[in-house]
Amino acid sequence: MNGPFDFTLGLGDDALVAAQRLAEWTTRAPEMEEDIALANIALDQLGAARLLLTYAGELEGAGRDEDALAYLRDDREFRNALLVELPNGDFAVTMAKLFFLAAYQLPLYSALAGCADERLAAIGAKARKESAYHLDHGALWVKRLGDGTEESHRRMQSAVDEVWPYTHELFAADPAAPVDPATLRPAFDDTVGSVLAEATLTKPEGPWAPAGGRTGVHTEHLSYLLAEMQVLHRAHPGARW
């Protein structure tokens, strides 16, 4: 990534796509309380996305606002990490995705809160409080499923194995960024290691580390997600309520 614009855009896209995926659970969660919880987390991510995309538009200086960046870009123009665009899968996969993302976003936003860029610092200060709740919620379910029944343990371990390779992209070094993601890896590893141990789960090993999202090379899943997310705006350009 190159400079504050790409960095901010990537974070905004992470939050936007994560919000869209989590919203897909509305009316489909395993219990009513969880339905509401996932909807609230999705709204938190959407709120962060709006702040980040608005600022990214200002940094770009091309006249694009949050709506233009959200609804009028194709998949190759998105800079989100591959992790957030992966399909929800079963509930265990969604919890693995939520837990790993929050374990990254909490130290990220905490570091942003102390960075030199005042706008990013303000966004980080707000978002880190929400990310702390997201992390607690995801960790609770990872432990509950991992250390539950034989079937729930099997599903949670399978979900961790499936999602884990996509976490490496989150920490690609970017020394020019307001916060270098590579510096966040130790905090992430400490958090994840502790929770997986308590959940009686094994952290996967192996060299496979899919990437490309930060440069616009995505899985086939993102184009389908964007088609659903963007259809109304594109069908009625410039419409106002």
PDB file of C-alpha atoms in Angstrom:
ATOM      1  CA  MET A   1       0.000   0.000   0.000  1.00  0.00           C
ATOM      2  CA  ASN A   2       1.085   3.542  -0.648  1.00  0.00           C
ATOM      3  CA  GLY A   3       0.449   6.208   1.931  1.00  0.00           C
ATOM      4  CA  PRO A   4      -2.450   7.223   4.132  1.00  0.00           C
ATOM      5  CA  PHE A   5      -5.117   6.954   1.404  1.00  0.00           C
ATOM      6  CA  ASP A   6      -4.510   3.280   0.597  1.00  0.00           C
ATOM      7  CA  PHE A   7      -4.132   2.440   4.271  1.00  0.00           C
ATOM      8  CA  THR A   8      -7.366   4.179   5.238  1.00  0.00           C
ATOM      9  CA  LEU A   9      -9.234   2.739   2.267  1.00  0.00           C
ATOM     10  CA  GLY A  10      -8.135  -0.782   3.176  1.00  0.00           C
ATOM     11  CA  LEU A  11      -9.355  -0.438   6.750  1.00  0.00           C
ATOM     12  CA  GLY A  12     -12.644   1.043   5.576  1.00  0.00           C
ATOM     13  CA  ASP A  13     -13.154  -1.792   3.112  1.00  0.00           C
ATOM     14  CA  ASP A  14     -12.380  -4.367   5.823  1.00  0.00           C
ATOM     15  CA  ALA A  15     -15.094  -2.901   8.022  1.00  0.00           C
ATOM     16  CA  LEU A  16     -17.622  -2.483   5.195  1.00  0.00           C
ATOM     17  CA  VAL A  17     -17.320  -6.023   3.864  1.00  0.00           C
ATOM     18  CA  ALA A  18     -17.292  -7.482   7.393  1.00  0.00           C
ATOM     19  CA  ALA A  19     -20.521  -5.575   8.124  1.00  0.00           C
ATOM     20  CA  GLN A  20     -22.181  -6.919   4.985  1.00  0.00           C
ATOM     21  CA  ARG A  21     -21.221 -10.500   5.805  1.00  0.00           C
ATOM     22  CA  LEU A  22     -22.381 -10.286   9.423  1.00  0.00           C
ATOM     23  CA  ALA A  23     -25.687  -8.733   8.349  1.00  0.00           C
ATOM     24  CA  GLU A  24     -26.403 -11.910   6.393  1.00  0.00           C
ATOM     25  CA  TRP A  25     -26.998 -13.636   9.750  1.00  0.00           C
ATOM     26  CA  THR A  26     -29.986 -11.416  10.530  1.00  0.00           C
ATOM     27  CA  THR A  27     -32.979 -13.713  11.282  1.00  0.00           C
ATOM     28  CA  ARG A  28     -30.705 -16.744  10.794  1.00  0.00           C
ATOM     29  CA  ALA A  29     -28.611 -16.882  13.985  1.00  0.00           C
ATOM     30  CA  PRO A  30     -29.005 -19.931  16.253  1.00  0.00           C
ATOM     31  CA  GLU A  31     -30.793 -17.935  18.960  1.00  0.00           C
ATOM     32  CA  MET A  32     -32.558 -14.580  19.186  1.00  0.00           C
ATOM     33  CA  GLU A  33     -29.969 -12.975  21.475  1.00  0.00           C
ATOM     34  CA  GLU A  34     -27.213 -13.908  19.034  1.00  0.00           C
ATOM     35  CA  ASP A  35     -29.235 -12.548  16.133  1.00  0.00           C
ATOM     36  CA  ILE A  36     -29.307  -9.152  17.840  1.00  0.00           C
ATOM     37  CA  ALA A  37     -25.649  -9.342  18.872  1.00  0.00           C
ATOM     38  CA  LEU A  38     -24.417 -10.030  15.335  1.00  0.00           C
ATOM     39  CA  ALA A  39     -26.607  -7.262  13.940  1.00  0.00           C
ATOM     40  CA  ASN A  40     -25.126  -4.833  16.469  1.00  0.00           C
ATOM     41  CA  ILE A  41     -21.567  -5.885  15.612  1.00  0.00           C
ATOM     42  CA  ALA A  42     -22.393  -5.414  11.924  1.00  0.00           C
ATOM     43  CA  LEU A  43     -23.630  -1.893  12.692  1.00  0.00           C
ATOM     44  CA  ASP A  44     -20.427  -1.151  14.610  1.00  0.00           C
ATOM     45  CA  GLN A  45     -18.389  -2.229  11.585  1.00  0.00           C
ATOM     46  CA  LEU A  46     -20.566  -0.160   9.279  1.00  0.00           C
ATOM     47  CA  GLY A  47     -20.092   2.888  11.496  1.00  0.00           C
ATOM     48  CA  ALA A  48     -16.320   2.482  11.366  1.00  0.00           C
ATOM     49  CA  ALA A  49     -16.498   1.951   7.598  1.00  0.00           C
ATOM     50  CA  ARG A  50     -18.396   5.215   7.116  1.00  0.00           C
ATOM     51  CA  LEU A  51     -15.825   7.208   9.080  1.00  0.00           C
ATOM     52  CA  LEU A  52     -12.873   5.587   7.330  1.00  0.00           C
ATOM     53  CA  LEU A  53     -14.302   5.801   3.811  1.00  0.00           C
ATOM     54  CA  THR A  54     -15.301   9.432   4.318  1.00  0.00           C
ATOM     55  CA  TYR A  55     -11.743  10.258   5.351  1.00  0.00           C
ATOM     56  CA  ALA A  56     -10.299   8.149   2.522  1.00  0.00           C
ATOM     57  CA  GLY A  57     -12.360  10.175   0.052  1.00  0.00           C
ATOM     58  CA  GLU A  58     -10.987  13.395   1.478  1.00  0.00           C
ATOM     59  CA  LEU A  59      -7.413  12.076   1.303  1.00  0.00           C
ATOM     60  CA  GLU A  60      -7.920  11.018  -2.309  1.00  0.00           C
ATOM     61  CA  GLY A  61      -9.169  14.485  -3.278  1.00  0.00           C
ATOM     62  CA  ALA A  62     -11.149  13.209  -6.275  1.00  0.00           C
ATOM     63  CA  GLY A  63     -14.590  14.208  -5.009  1.00  0.00           C
ATOM     64  CA  ARG A  64     -15.692  10.720  -3.992  1.00  0.00           C
ATOM     65  CA  ASP A  65     -17.650  10.454  -0.738  1.00  0.00           C
ATOM     66  CA  GLU A  66     -18.382   7.368   1.377  1.00  0.00           C
ATOM     67  CA  ASP A  67     -21.300   6.314  -0.850  1.00  0.00           C
ATOM     68  CA  ALA A  68     -19.271   6.588  -4.049  1.00  0.00           C
ATOM     69  CA  LEU A  69     -16.483   4.503  -2.543  1.00  0.00           C
ATOM     70  CA  ALA A  70     -18.894   1.908  -1.162  1.00  0.00           C
ATOM     71  CA  TYR A  71     -21.268   1.545  -4.088  1.00  0.00           C
ATOM     72  CA  LEU A  72     -19.488   2.647  -7.247  1.00  0.00           C
ATOM     73  CA  ARG A  73     -16.311   0.593  -7.206  1.00  0.00           C
ATOM     74  CA  ASP A  74     -15.843  -2.854  -8.730  1.00  0.00           C
ATOM     75  CA  ASP A  75     -14.190  -5.708  -6.868  1.00  0.00           C
ATOM     76  CA  ARG A  76     -10.726  -4.968  -8.275  1.00  0.00           C
ATOM     77  CA  GLU A  77     -10.888  -1.513  -6.700  1.00  0.00           C
ATOM     78  CA  PHE A  78     -11.590  -2.832  -3.196  1.00  0.00           C
ATOM     79  CA  ARG A  79      -8.661  -3.152  -0.795  1.00  0.00           C
ATOM     80  CA  ASN A  80     -10.117  -5.328   1.960  1.00  0.00           C
ATOM     81  CA  ALA A  81      -8.287  -8.379   3.244  1.00  0.00           C
ATOM     82  CA  LEU A  82      -9.538 -11.707   1.895  1.00  0.00           C
ATOM     83  CA  LEU A  83     -10.559 -12.818   5.395  1.00  0.00           C
ATOM     84  CA  VAL A  84     -13.635 -10.598   5.568  1.00  0.00           C
ATOM     85  CA  GLU A  85     -15.050 -11.586   2.167  1.00  0.00           C
ATOM     86  CA  LEU A  86     -15.041 -15.325   2.854  1.00  0.00           C
ATOM     87  CA  PRO A  87     -18.556 -16.809   3.023  1.00  0.00           C
ATOM     88  CA  ASN A  88     -20.069 -17.138   6.485  1.00  0.00           C
ATOM     89  CA  GLY A  89     -20.160 -20.913   6.360  1.00  0.00           C
ATOM     90  CA  ASP A  90     -21.632 -22.410   9.500  1.00  0.00           C
ATOM     91  CA  PHE A  91     -21.784 -20.594  12.829  1.00  0.00           C
ATOM     92  CA  ALA A  92     -18.336 -21.846  13.844  1.00  0.00           C
ATOM     93  CA  VAL A  93     -16.748 -20.373  10.702  1.00  0.00           C
ATOM     94  CA  THR A  94     -18.423 -17.030  11.356  1.00  0.00           C
ATOM     95  CA  MET A  95     -17.159 -17.021  14.947  1.00  0.00           C
ATOM     96  CA  ALA A  96     -13.634 -17.883  13.822  1.00  0.00           C
ATOM     97  CA  LYS A  97     -13.720 -15.004  11.340  1.00  0.00           C
ATOM     98  CA  LEU A  98     -15.134 -12.605  13.930  1.00  0.00           C
ATOM     99  CA  PHE A  99     -12.615 -13.625  16.578  1.00  0.00           C
ATOM    100  CA  PHE A 100      -9.563 -13.355  14.330  1.00  0.00           C
ATOM    101  CA  LEU A 101     -10.706 -10.042  12.857  1.00  0.00           C
ATOM    102  CA  ALA A 102     -11.377  -8.527  16.285  1.00  0.00           C
ATOM    103  CA  ALA A 103      -8.038  -9.809  17.621  1.00  0.00           C
ATOM    104  CA  TYR A 104      -6.448  -7.790  14.805  1.00  0.00           C
ATOM    105  CA  GLN A 105      -8.693  -4.725  14.901  1.00  0.00           C
ATOM    106  CA  LEU A 106      -8.416  -4.108  18.647  1.00  0.00           C
ATOM    107  CA  PRO A 107      -4.615  -3.552  18.678  1.00  0.00           C
ATOM    108  CA  LEU A 108      -4.919  -1.781  15.322  1.00  0.00           C
ATOM    109  CA  TYR A 109      -7.443   0.782  16.535  1.00  0.00           C
ATOM    110  CA  SER A 110      -5.622   1.134  19.858  1.00  0.00           C
ATOM    111  CA  ALA A 111      -2.433   1.992  17.986  1.00  0.00           C
ATOM    112  CA  LEU A 112      -4.306   4.368  15.679  1.00  0.00           C
ATOM    113  CA  ALA A 113      -5.680   6.208  18.713  1.00  0.00           C
ATOM    114  CA  GLY A 114      -2.113   7.314  19.460  1.00  0.00           C
ATOM    115  CA  CYS A 115      -0.948   8.048  15.915  1.00  0.00           C
ATOM    116  CA  ALA A 116      -0.022  11.471  14.564  1.00  0.00           C
ATOM    117  CA  ASP A 117      -2.986  11.696  12.176  1.00  0.00           C
ATOM    118  CA  GLU A 118      -5.730  13.372  14.217  1.00  0.00           C
ATOM    119  CA  ARG A 119      -8.618  12.009  12.146  1.00  0.00           C
ATOM    120  CA  LEU A 120      -7.370   8.440  12.293  1.00  0.00           C
ATOM    121  CA  ALA A 121      -6.622   8.867  15.994  1.00  0.00           C
ATOM    122  CA  ALA A 122     -10.217   9.936  16.643  1.00  0.00           C
ATOM    123  CA  ILE A 123     -11.586   7.014  14.623  1.00  0.00           C
ATOM    124  CA  GLY A 124      -9.283   4.611  16.435  1.00  0.00           C
ATOM    125  CA  ALA A 125     -10.323   5.911  19.851  1.00  0.00           C
ATOM    126  CA  LYS A 126     -13.983   5.299  19.025  1.00  0.00           C
ATOM    127  CA  ALA A 127     -13.620   1.982  17.241  1.00  0.00           C
ATOM    128  CA  ARG A 128     -11.335   0.310  19.783  1.00  0.00           C
ATOM    129  CA  LYS A 129     -14.105   0.333  22.389  1.00  0.00           C
ATOM    130  CA  GLU A 130     -16.404  -1.495  19.998  1.00  0.00           C
ATOM    131  CA  SER A 131     -13.634  -3.886  18.937  1.00  0.00           C
ATOM    132  CA  ALA A 132     -13.065  -4.866  22.565  1.00  0.00           C
ATOM    133  CA  TYR A 133     -16.676  -6.067  22.728  1.00  0.00           C
ATOM    134  CA  HIS A 134     -16.355  -7.863  19.374  1.00  0.00           C
ATOM    135  CA  LEU A 135     -13.282  -9.669  20.670  1.00  0.00           C
ATOM    136  CA  ASP A 136     -14.981 -10.707  23.897  1.00  0.00           C
ATOM    137  CA  HIS A 137     -17.997 -11.967  21.998  1.00  0.00           C
ATOM    138  CA  GLY A 138     -15.996 -13.936  19.453  1.00  0.00           C
ATOM    139  CA  ALA A 139     -13.676 -15.398  22.095  1.00  0.00           C
ATOM    140  CA  LEU A 140     -16.646 -16.496  24.210  1.00  0.00           C
ATOM    141  CA  TRP A 141     -18.110 -18.508  21.357  1.00  0.00           C
ATOM    142  CA  VAL A 142     -14.756 -19.968  20.290  1.00  0.00           C
ATOM    143  CA  LYS A 143     -14.248 -21.247  23.844  1.00  0.00           C
ATOM    144  CA  ARG A 144     -17.853 -22.359  24.217  1.00  0.00           C
ATOM    145  CA  LEU A 145     -17.794 -24.379  21.002  1.00  0.00           C
ATOM    146  CA  GLY A 146     -14.207 -25.567  21.257  1.00  0.00           C
ATOM    147  CA  ASP A 147     -14.573 -26.870  24.794  1.00  0.00           C
ATOM    148  CA  GLY A 148     -18.169 -28.056  24.365  1.00  0.00           C
ATOM    149  CA  THR A 149     -19.412 -31.286  22.869  1.00  0.00           C
ATOM    150  CA  GLU A 150     -17.416 -33.560  20.607  1.00  0.00           C
ATOM    151  CA  GLU A 151     -19.375 -32.247  17.610  1.00  0.00           C
ATOM    152  CA  SER A 152     -18.985 -28.567  18.520  1.00  0.00           C
ATOM    153  CA  HIS A 153     -15.246 -29.099  19.102  1.00  0.00           C
ATOM    154  CA  ARG A 154     -14.869 -30.757  15.707  1.00  0.00           C
ATOM    155  CA  ARG A 155     -16.700 -27.941  13.951  1.00  0.00           C
ATOM    156  CA  MET A 156     -14.790 -25.197  15.763  1.00  0.00           C
ATOM    157  CA  GLN A 157     -11.418 -26.797  15.023  1.00  0.00           C
ATOM    158  CA  SER A 158     -12.425 -27.214  11.381  1.00  0.00           C
ATOM    159  CA  ALA A 159     -13.420 -23.535  11.244  1.00  0.00           C
ATOM    160  CA  VAL A 160     -10.119 -22.406  12.776  1.00  0.00           C
ATOM    161  CA  ASP A 161      -8.209 -24.566  10.291  1.00  0.00           C
ATOM    162  CA  GLU A 162     -10.190 -23.102   7.393  1.00  0.00           C
ATOM    163  CA  VAL A 163      -9.918 -19.439   8.350  1.00  0.00           C
ATOM    164  CA  TRP A 164      -6.435 -19.274   9.902  1.00  0.00           C
ATOM    165  CA  PRO A 165      -4.387 -19.045   6.655  1.00  0.00           C
ATOM    166  CA  TYR A 166      -6.229 -15.846   5.745  1.00  0.00           C
ATOM    167  CA  THR A 167      -5.080 -14.059   8.901  1.00  0.00           C
ATOM    168  CA  HIS A 168      -1.497 -13.667   7.679  1.00  0.00           C
ATOM    169  CA  GLU A 169      -2.456 -11.057   5.076  1.00  0.00           C
ATOM    170  CA  LEU A 170      -3.627  -8.726   7.844  1.00  0.00           C
ATOM    171  CA  PHE A 171      -0.045  -8.255   9.031  1.00  0.00           C
ATOM    172  CA  ALA A 172       1.752  -7.517   5.769  1.00  0.00           C
ATOM    173  CA  ALA A 173       4.449  -4.954   6.522  1.00  0.00           C
ATOM    174  CA  ASP A 174       3.690  -1.370   5.499  1.00  0.00           C
ATOM    175  CA  PRO A 175       6.303   0.892   7.131  1.00  0.00           C
ATOM    176  CA  ALA A 176       4.893   4.005   5.433  1.00  0.00           C
ATOM    177  CA  ALA A 177       1.447   3.555   6.994  1.00  0.00           C
ATOM    178  CA  PRO A 178       0.321   5.510  10.078  1.00  0.00           C
ATOM    179  CA  VAL A 179       0.486   2.139  11.879  1.00  0.00           C
ATOM    180  CA  ASP A 180       2.582  -0.671  10.397  1.00  0.00           C
ATOM    181  CA  PRO A 181       0.361  -3.788  10.523  1.00  0.00           C
ATOM    182  CA  ALA A 182       3.414  -5.987  11.060  1.00  0.00           C
ATOM    183  CA  THR A 183       3.861  -4.478  14.529  1.00  0.00           C
ATOM    184  CA  LEU A 184       0.434  -5.772  15.581  1.00  0.00           C
ATOM    185  CA  ARG A 185       1.276  -9.458  15.146  1.00  0.00           C
ATOM    186  CA  PRO A 186       2.658 -10.133  18.647  1.00  0.00           C
ATOM    187  CA  ALA A 187      -0.508  -8.836  20.368  1.00  0.00           C
ATOM    188  CA  PHE A 188      -2.660 -10.857  17.965  1.00  0.00           C
ATOM    189  CA  ASP A 189      -0.675 -14.042  18.565  1.00  0.00           C
ATOM    190  CA  ASP A 190      -0.842 -13.615  22.341  1.00  0.00           C
ATOM    191  CA  THR A 191      -4.613 -13.142  22.299  1.00  0.00           C
ATOM    192  CA  VAL A 192      -5.298 -15.957  19.864  1.00  0.00           C
ATOM    193  CA  GLY A 193      -2.926 -18.387  21.568  1.00  0.00           C
ATOM    194  CA  SER A 194      -4.527 -17.859  24.960  1.00  0.00           C
ATOM    195  CA  VAL A 195      -8.099 -18.265  23.723  1.00  0.00           C
ATOM    196  CA  LEU A 196      -7.369 -21.318  21.565  1.00  0.00           C
ATOM    197  CA  ALA A 197      -5.617 -23.010  24.475  1.00  0.00           C
ATOM    198  CA  GLU A 198      -8.593 -22.399  26.752  1.00  0.00           C
ATOM    199  CA  ALA A 199     -10.889 -23.668  24.005  1.00  0.00           C
ATOM    200  CA  THR A 200      -8.805 -26.885  23.703  1.00  0.00           C
ATOM    201  CA  LEU A 201      -8.160 -26.010  20.055  1.00  0.00           C
ATOM    202  CA  THR A 202      -4.939 -26.308  18.080  1.00  0.00           C
ATOM    203  CA  LYS A 203      -3.445 -23.393  16.170  1.00  0.00           C
ATOM    204  CA  PRO A 204      -2.852 -24.534  12.589  1.00  0.00           C
ATOM    205  CA  GLU A 205       0.618 -24.792  11.129  1.00  0.00           C
ATOM    206  CA  GLY A 206       1.628 -24.611   7.510  1.00  0.00           C
ATOM    207  CA  PRO A 207       3.052 -22.212   4.924  1.00  0.00           C
ATOM    208  CA  TRP A 208      -0.118 -21.417   2.957  1.00  0.00           C
ATOM    209  CA  ALA A 209      -0.897 -17.705   3.293  1.00  0.00           C
ATOM    210  CA  PRO A 210      -3.376 -16.522   0.630  1.00  0.00           C
ATOM    211  CA  ALA A 211      -3.192 -12.802  -0.079  1.00  0.00           C
ATOM    212  CA  GLY A 212      -3.937 -10.196  -2.719  1.00  0.00           C
ATOM    213  CA  GLY A 213      -6.884  -8.340  -1.244  1.00  0.00           C
ATOM    214  CA  ARG A 214      -4.832  -5.244  -0.411  1.00  0.00           C
ATOM    215  CA  THR A 215      -3.901  -4.920  -4.100  1.00  0.00           C
ATOM    216  CA  GLY A 216      -7.374  -5.691  -5.471  1.00  0.00           C
ATOM    217  CA  VAL A 217      -6.949  -9.398  -6.221  1.00  0.00           C
ATOM    218  CA  HIS A 218      -9.897 -11.091  -4.521  1.00  0.00           C
ATOM    219  CA  THR A 219     -11.696 -14.398  -4.299  1.00  0.00           C
ATOM    220  CA  GLU A 220     -14.765 -14.968  -6.440  1.00  0.00           C
ATOM    221  CA  HIS A 221     -16.893 -14.386  -3.342  1.00  0.00           C
ATOM    222  CA  LEU A 222     -16.424 -10.610  -3.237  1.00  0.00           C
ATOM    223  CA  SER A 223     -18.064  -9.905  -6.596  1.00  0.00           C
ATOM    224  CA  TYR A 224     -21.241 -11.692  -5.502  1.00  0.00           C
ATOM    225  CA  LEU A 225     -21.274  -9.823  -2.203  1.00  0.00           C
ATOM    226  CA  LEU A 226     -20.843  -6.464  -3.958  1.00  0.00           C
ATOM    227  CA  ALA A 227     -23.546  -7.255  -6.510  1.00  0.00           C
ATOM    228  CA  GLU A 228     -26.052  -7.644  -3.683  1.00  0.00           C
ATOM    229  CA  MET A 229     -24.748  -4.707  -1.657  1.00  0.00           C
ATOM    230  CA  GLN A 230     -24.571  -2.246  -4.548  1.00  0.00           C
ATOM    231  CA  VAL A 231     -27.623  -3.149  -6.641  1.00  0.00           C
ATOM    232  CA  LEU A 232     -30.059  -0.563  -5.246  1.00  0.00           C
ATOM    233  CA  HIS A 233     -27.622   2.348  -5.457  1.00  0.00           C
ATOM    234  CA  ARG A 234     -26.614   1.455  -9.008  1.00  0.00           C
ATOM    235  CA  ALA A 235     -30.192   0.877 -10.141  1.00  0.00           C
ATOM    236  CA  HIS A 236     -31.234   4.330  -8.887  1.00  0.00           C
ATOM    237  CA  PRO A 237     -28.118   6.539  -9.093  1.00  0.00           C
ATOM    238  CA  GLY A 238     -28.385   9.770  -7.188  1.00  0.00           C
ATOM    239  CA  ALA A 239     -31.684   8.803  -5.540  1.00  0.00           C
ATOM    240  CA  ARG A 240     -32.506  10.358  -2.166  1.00  0.00           C
ATOM    241  CA  TRP A 241     -35.053   9.284   0.412  1.00  0.00           C
TER     242      TRP A 241
END
